[in-house]
Amino acid sequence: AGDLSELDAREQRLFRYAEQASKAARDLTDEQVAALREDYGDDKLVGLVLLTAYANFQDRLVLALAIPVEETGPLAPIELQFAPA
């Protein structure tokens, strides 16, 4: 819900997809998904859909459970590295 004018058209489509998938996924069109597929390819599109869906699930779960933020603020992300293999 910010100013997307600084982003290129491809990135704007990505942000608009994520916002619409979060607010009213039922209104997404085949054309919107086809444009993202053309922009990012099948593998990245699947990842985008999965991450958006999981983030929305997690957000709704946290809100439903009314989980409070830690007294010292949100915890920092865990630093981790994957083995090259």
Coordinates of N, CA and C in Angstrom, one line a residue:
A1 N 0.8 -1.2 0.0 CA 0.0 0.0 0.0 C 0.9 1.2 0.0
G2 N 2.0 1.2 -0.7 CA 2.8 2.3 -0.8 C 3.0 2.8 -2.2
D3 N 3.9 3.7 -2.4 CA 4.2 4.3 -3.8 C 5.0 3.3 -4.5
L4 N 4.5 2.7 -5.6 CA 5.2 1.8 -6.4 C 5.8 2.4 -7.7
S5 N 5.7 3.7 -7.8 CA 6.2 4.4 -9.0 C 7.7 4.2 -9.2
E6 N 8.5 4.0 -8.2 CA 9.9 3.8 -8.3 C 10.3 2.4 -8.8
L7 N 9.4 1.5 -8.8 CA 9.6 0.1 -9.3 C 9.3 0.0 -10.7
D8 N 10.0 -1.0 -11.4 CA 9.7 -1.3 -12.8 C 8.4 -2.0 -12.9
A9 N 7.9 -2.1 -14.1 CA 6.5 -2.7 -14.3 C 6.5 -4.1 -13.7
R10 N 7.5 -4.9 -13.9 CA 7.6 -6.3 -13.4 C 7.4 -6.3 -11.9
E11 N 8.2 -5.5 -11.2 CA 8.1 -5.5 -9.7 C 6.7 -4.9 -9.3
Q12 N 6.2 -4.0 -10.0 CA 4.8 -3.5 -9.6 C 3.8 -4.6 -9.7
R13 N 3.9 -5.4 -10.8 CA 2.9 -6.5 -10.9 C 3.1 -7.5 -9.7
L14 N 4.3 -7.7 -9.3 CA 4.6 -8.6 -8.2 C 3.9 -8.1 -6.9
F15 N 4.2 -6.8 -6.6 CA 3.6 -6.2 -5.4 C 2.1 -6.2 -5.4
R16 N 1.5 -5.9 -6.6 CA 0.1 -5.8 -6.7 C -0.5 -7.2 -6.5
Y17 N 0.2 -8.3 -7.1 CA -0.3 -9.6 -6.9 C -0.3 -10.0 -5.4
A18 N 0.8 -9.7 -4.7 CA 0.8 -10.0 -3.2 C -0.2 -9.3 -2.4
E19 N -0.5 -8.1 -2.8 CA -1.5 -7.3 -2.1 C -2.9 -7.9 -2.4
Q20 N -3.2 -8.2 -3.6 CA -4.5 -8.7 -4.0 C -4.7 -10.1 -3.4
A21 N -3.6 -10.9 -3.5 CA -3.7 -12.3 -2.9 C -4.0 -12.2 -1.4
S22 N -3.5 -11.2 -0.8 CA -3.7 -11.0 0.7 C -5.1 -10.5 1.0
K23 N -5.7 -9.7 0.1 CA -6.9 -9.0 0.4 C -8.1 -9.7 -0.2
A24 N -8.0 -10.1 -1.5 CA -9.1 -10.7 -2.2 C -8.6 -11.6 -3.3
A25 N -8.0 -12.7 -2.9 CA -7.4 -13.7 -3.9 C -8.4 -14.2 -4.9
R26 N -9.7 -14.2 -4.5 CA -10.7 -14.7 -5.4 C -10.9 -13.9 -6.6
D27 N -10.4 -12.6 -6.6 CA -10.5 -11.7 -7.7 C -9.3 -11.7 -8.6
L28 N -8.3 -12.5 -8.3 CA -7.1 -12.6 -9.2 C -7.6 -13.2 -10.5
T29 N -7.0 -12.7 -11.6 CA -7.4 -13.2 -13.0 C -6.3 -14.1 -13.5
D30 N -6.7 -14.9 -14.5 CA -5.8 -15.7 -15.2 C -4.7 -14.8 -15.9
E31 N -5.1 -13.7 -16.4 CA -4.2 -12.8 -17.0 C -3.1 -12.3 -16.1
Q32 N -3.5 -11.9 -14.8 CA -2.5 -11.5 -13.8 C -1.5 -12.6 -13.6
V33 N -1.9 -13.8 -13.4 CA -1.0 -14.9 -13.1 C -0.2 -15.2 -14.3
A34 N -0.7 -15.1 -15.5 CA 0.0 -15.4 -16.7 C 1.2 -14.4 -16.8
A35 N 0.9 -13.1 -16.5 CA 1.9 -12.1 -16.6 C 3.0 -12.3 -15.6
L36 N 2.7 -12.8 -14.4 CA 3.7 -13.1 -13.4 C 4.5 -14.3 -13.9
R37 N 3.8 -15.3 -14.5 CA 4.5 -16.5 -15.0 C 5.5 -16.1 -16.1
E38 N 5.1 -15.2 -16.9 CA 6.0 -14.7 -18.0 C 7.2 -13.9 -17.4
D39 N 6.9 -13.1 -16.3 CA 8.0 -12.3 -15.7 C 9.0 -13.2 -14.9
Y40 N 8.5 -14.2 -14.2 CA 9.4 -14.9 -13.3 C 9.6 -16.4 -13.6
G41 N 8.8 -17.0 -14.4 CA 8.9 -18.4 -14.7 C 8.1 -19.2 -13.7
D42 N 8.0 -20.5 -14.1 CA 7.2 -21.4 -13.2 C 7.7 -21.6 -11.8
D43 N 9.0 -21.8 -11.7 CA 9.5 -22.1 -10.3 C 9.4 -20.9 -9.4
K44 N 9.7 -19.8 -9.8 CA 9.6 -18.6 -9.0 C 8.1 -18.2 -8.7
L45 N 7.2 -18.5 -9.7 CA 5.8 -18.2 -9.5 C 5.3 -19.1 -8.4
V46 N 5.6 -20.4 -8.4 CA 5.2 -21.3 -7.4 C 5.7 -20.9 -6.0
G47 N 7.0 -20.5 -6.0 CA 7.5 -19.9 -4.7 C 6.8 -18.7 -4.2
L48 N 6.5 -17.8 -5.1 CA 5.7 -16.6 -4.8 C 4.3 -16.9 -4.2
V49 N 3.6 -17.8 -4.9 CA 2.3 -18.2 -4.4 C 2.4 -18.9 -3.0
L50 N 3.4 -19.8 -2.9 CA 3.5 -20.5 -1.6 C 3.9 -19.5 -0.5
L51 N 4.8 -18.6 -0.7 CA 5.3 -17.7 0.3 C 4.1 -16.7 0.7
T52 N 3.4 -16.2 -0.3 CA 2.3 -15.3 0.0 C 1.2 -16.0 0.8
A53 N 0.9 -17.2 0.4 CA -0.2 -18.0 1.1 C 0.3 -18.2 2.6
Y54 N 1.5 -18.7 2.8 CA 2.0 -19.0 4.1 C 2.1 -17.7 5.0
A55 N 2.6 -16.6 4.4 CA 2.6 -15.4 5.2 C 1.2 -14.9 5.6
N56 N 0.2 -15.1 4.8 CA -1.1 -14.7 5.1 C -1.7 -15.7 6.2
F57 N -1.4 -17.0 6.0 CA -1.8 -17.9 7.1 C -1.2 -17.6 8.4
Q58 N 0.1 -17.3 8.4 CA 0.8 -17.0 9.7 C 0.2 -15.7 10.3
D59 N 0.0 -14.7 9.5 CA -0.5 -13.5 10.0 C -1.9 -13.7 10.6
R60 N -2.8 -14.4 9.9 CA -4.1 -14.6 10.5 C -4.1 -15.4 11.7
L61 N -3.2 -16.4 11.8 CA -3.1 -17.3 13.0 C -2.6 -16.4 14.2
V62 N -1.6 -15.6 14.0 CA -1.1 -14.8 15.1 C -2.1 -13.8 15.5
L63 N -2.9 -13.2 14.6 CA -3.9 -12.3 15.0 C -5.1 -13.0 15.7
A64 N -5.4 -14.2 15.3 CA -6.5 -15.0 15.9 C -6.1 -15.4 17.3
L65 N -4.9 -15.7 17.5 CA -4.4 -16.2 18.8 C -4.1 -15.0 19.7
A66 N -4.1 -13.8 19.2 CA -3.7 -12.6 19.9 C -2.4 -12.7 20.6
I67 N -1.4 -13.2 19.9 CA -0.1 -13.4 20.5 C 0.6 -12.1 20.7
P68 N 1.0 -11.8 21.9 CA 1.6 -10.5 22.2 C 3.1 -10.4 21.7
V69 N 3.5 -9.2 21.4 CA 4.9 -9.0 21.0 C 5.7 -9.1 22.3
E70 N 6.9 -9.6 22.2 CA 7.8 -9.7 23.3 C 8.0 -8.3 24.0
E71 N 8.2 -8.2 25.3 CA 8.4 -6.9 26.0 C 9.5 -6.1 25.4
T72 N 10.5 -6.8 25.0 CA 11.7 -6.1 24.4 C 11.6 -5.8 22.9
G73 N 10.4 -6.1 22.3 CA 10.2 -5.9 20.9 C 10.3 -7.3 20.2
P74 N 10.1 -7.3 18.9 CA 10.2 -8.5 18.1 C 11.6 -9.1 18.2
L75 N 11.6 -10.4 18.2 CA 12.9 -11.1 18.2 C 13.6 -10.9 16.8
A76 N 14.9 -10.8 16.8 CA 15.7 -10.7 15.6 C 15.6 -12.1 14.9
P77 N 15.7 -12.0 13.5 CA 15.7 -13.3 12.8 C 16.9 -14.1 13.1
I78 N 16.8 -15.4 13.0 CA 17.9 -16.3 13.3 C 18.8 -16.3 12.1
E79 N 20.1 -16.2 12.4 CA 21.1 -16.2 11.4 C 21.5 -17.7 11.1
L80 N 21.5 -18.0 9.8 CA 21.7 -19.4 9.5 C 22.3 -19.5 8.1
Q81 N 23.1 -20.5 7.9 CA 23.7 -20.7 6.6 C 23.5 -22.2 6.2
F82 N 23.2 -22.4 4.9 CA 23.1 -23.7 4.4 C 24.4 -24.2 3.8
A83 N 24.6 -25.5 4.0 CA 25.8 -26.2 3.5 C 25.7 -26.1 1.9
P84 N 26.9 -25.9 1.3 CA 26.9 -25.7 -0.2 C 26.3 -26.9 -0.9
A85 N 26.4 -28.1 -0.3 CA 25.8 -29.3 -1.0 C 24.3 -29.2 -1.1

